Amino acid sequence: MIYYSQNILQSEYLSKQPCAKFLVEDLQNSIKRNNVALNLTKTYINSNECNFLVSLFHVPYNPKMNLDACLFRTATIDPELYAYKTNVMPIILEKYSDGFYPVDTVAIFPENHIDGIQKTGEKIFYIVNKFAFRHVNITKKILNKCVTSDSFQQIRELSDEQIEEAVVYWVWFHEYNHQKCGGLPLPKYLTLKTTKFIAGLEELRVDIGGMLLCAKNIQKFGNKAGYIFEFILAERLLRYGVDGVKYNKEGCIVPSYDAVGSYLCFNLLLSNGGISIINNKIKINNNIVQSLEDAQSKIHQLEYQLNTLPEEKIKLELLNFIKSTLHVDELKTYSSDPFFNIMRSEIGYTITDKESL
Ligand SMILES: [Zn+2]
């Protein structure tokens, strides 16, 4: 930590930044107290005046992140969104250091800092332009090659501004649903939901919640409700399942929890008629909203058993639900839904990354 403090103080640019000054003080205090805590840095980061963030990070899925910094601006937030209370902070990165480069580094959570602490109300930064980049580079290819031409019609021609707007709505509703909806909200039930497959189900649950907020509030959100709905569906159903996999050290494909959320979405909607497969392409059917409601009510039925069942039993039931949805007896060796192997080859997507754990 002395090394990092010296690095900051030696940099002409960094040493002038308020966030860097707080970080140096925090690091020096941490050494003195023999206890790592970035209280001053995080208080500053959570204040409205911060547009340059520097910190010492520890992110298990991104070992490149260490002493890293970014310059950002807040994305445009529609006033309607403030009715849905959440601590999400959608930002546009303007400049950033190497640790922010990996494509799947799209958010900064309070527990990503070296002290690993997450306090209630601390902001979760979602990097809007990185979500937008993935949509343009991967999701659009999937839309062109792997879905029927009458599906996802409202997101085929979105402008850059509309894509950013859709991302802001998505991440906002995503966090709102994590924290305020369902029988087992976060962070209270985080321990119950940390294993990969249950985390994947949670990601699906909250995005279904976001889509249904759009579908049921068309008057409030106007015509944007339609394309935001399709945007969330495309990202959750299609993109994560395609690019959310890596090879592990043994050369086996390993899905991220987001990819698991995608495979669960695909199988639930296929079984209840929300989607169909026609000539190896996904078709979104007219009853998609009803199908999403059915899927949501199945997940909620399991979650709302908390009054009658102990947490461990609910966890088992969630795992059984996941196994039966994915049509497997064993989750340990589960790699990818076979249909997504077809989709990857259709768009020429190569899995290259080694799992970084
Ligand atoms: Zn999430």
PDB file of N, CA, C and O and ligand atoms in Angstrom, residues 109 126 174-175 178 186 199 202-203 206-207 236 257-258, ligand 1:
ATOM      1  N   PHE A 109     -18.882  -2.095  -8.312  1.00  0.00           N
ATOM      2  CA  PHE A 109     -19.673  -2.303  -7.100  1.00  0.00           C
ATOM      3  C   PHE A 109     -18.844  -1.858  -5.881  1.00  0.00           C
ATOM      4  O   PHE A 109     -17.611  -1.935  -5.927  1.00  0.00           O
ATOM      5  N   TYR A 126     -22.794   1.742 -13.183  1.00  0.00           N
ATOM      6  CA  TYR A 126     -22.935   0.918 -14.387  1.00  0.00           C
ATOM      7  C   TYR A 126     -22.402   1.705 -15.573  1.00  0.00           C
ATOM      8  O   TYR A 126     -22.789   2.869 -15.768  1.00  0.00           O
ATOM      9  N   HIS A 174     -32.973  -3.100 -13.357  1.00  0.00           N
ATOM     10  CA  HIS A 174     -32.246  -4.289 -12.906  1.00  0.00           C
ATOM     11  C   HIS A 174     -31.953  -4.178 -11.395  1.00  0.00           C
ATOM     12  O   HIS A 174     -32.327  -5.046 -10.612  1.00  0.00           O
ATOM     13  N   GLU A 175     -31.326  -3.080 -11.002  1.00  0.00           N
ATOM     14  CA  GLU A 175     -30.985  -2.908  -9.586  1.00  0.00           C
ATOM     15  C   GLU A 175     -32.235  -2.735  -8.739  1.00  0.00           C
ATOM     16  O   GLU A 175     -32.308  -3.234  -7.622  1.00  0.00           O
ATOM     17  N   HIS A 178     -33.526  -6.113  -8.090  1.00  0.00           N
ATOM     18  CA  HIS A 178     -32.676  -6.847  -7.139  1.00  0.00           C
ATOM     19  C   HIS A 178     -33.028  -6.464  -5.703  1.00  0.00           C
ATOM     20  O   HIS A 178     -33.128  -7.304  -4.828  1.00  0.00           O
ATOM     21  N   LEU A 186     -31.968  -8.435  -2.571  1.00  0.00           N
ATOM     22  CA  LEU A 186     -30.552  -8.232  -2.221  1.00  0.00           C
ATOM     23  C   LEU A 186     -30.424  -6.834  -1.583  1.00  0.00           C
ATOM     24  O   LEU A 186     -31.239  -5.979  -1.860  1.00  0.00           O
ATOM     25  N   ALA A 199     -27.442 -17.452  -8.726  1.00  0.00           N
ATOM     26  CA  ALA A 199     -27.179 -16.061  -9.146  1.00  0.00           C
ATOM     27  C   ALA A 199     -27.706 -15.834 -10.563  1.00  0.00           C
ATOM     28  O   ALA A 199     -28.249 -14.771 -10.874  1.00  0.00           O
ATOM     29  N   GLU A 202     -31.334 -15.373 -10.429  1.00  0.00           N
ATOM     30  CA  GLU A 202     -31.605 -14.029  -9.903  1.00  0.00           C
ATOM     31  C   GLU A 202     -31.471 -12.973 -11.015  1.00  0.00           C
ATOM     32  O   GLU A 202     -32.292 -12.060 -11.132  1.00  0.00           O
ATOM     33  N   GLU A 203     -30.449 -13.103 -11.848  1.00  0.00           N
ATOM     34  CA  GLU A 203     -30.268 -12.148 -12.951  1.00  0.00           C
ATOM     35  C   GLU A 203     -31.465 -12.194 -13.894  1.00  0.00           C
ATOM     36  O   GLU A 203     -31.939 -11.173 -14.377  1.00  0.00           O
ATOM     37  N   VAL A 206     -34.624 -10.497 -12.192  1.00  0.00           N
ATOM     38  CA  VAL A 206     -34.669  -9.039 -12.157  1.00  0.00           C
ATOM     39  C   VAL A 206     -34.877  -8.449 -13.560  1.00  0.00           C
ATOM     40  O   VAL A 206     -35.509  -7.400 -13.706  1.00  0.00           O
ATOM     41  N   ASP A 207     -34.360  -9.124 -14.570  1.00  0.00           N
ATOM     42  CA  ASP A 207     -34.589  -8.596 -15.935  1.00  0.00           C
ATOM     43  C   ASP A 207     -36.011  -8.855 -16.408  1.00  0.00           C
ATOM     44  O   ASP A 207     -36.591  -8.040 -17.137  1.00  0.00           O
ATOM     45  N   ARG A 236     -30.756 -10.215 -22.366  1.00  0.00           N
ATOM     46  CA  ARG A 236     -30.876 -11.321 -21.408  1.00  0.00           C
ATOM     47  C   ARG A 236     -31.039 -12.670 -22.113  1.00  0.00           C
ATOM     48  O   ARG A 236     -30.386 -13.648 -21.789  1.00  0.00           O
ATOM     49  N   TYR A 257     -22.558 -16.538 -14.586  1.00  0.00           N
ATOM     50  CA  TYR A 257     -23.923 -16.608 -14.042  1.00  0.00           C
ATOM     51  C   TYR A 257     -24.904 -15.885 -14.976  1.00  0.00           C
ATOM     52  O   TYR A 257     -26.067 -16.255 -15.068  1.00  0.00           O
ATOM     53  N   ASP A 258     -24.406 -14.865 -15.678  1.00  0.00           N
ATOM     54  CA  ASP A 258     -25.275 -14.180 -16.636  1.00  0.00           C
ATOM     55  C   ASP A 258     -25.669 -15.099 -17.793  1.00  0.00           C
ATOM     56  O   ASP A 258     -26.794 -15.044 -18.288  1.00  0.00           O
TER      57      ASP A 258
HETATM   58 ZN    ZN B   1     -27.569  -8.172 -11.300  1.00  0.00          ZN
END
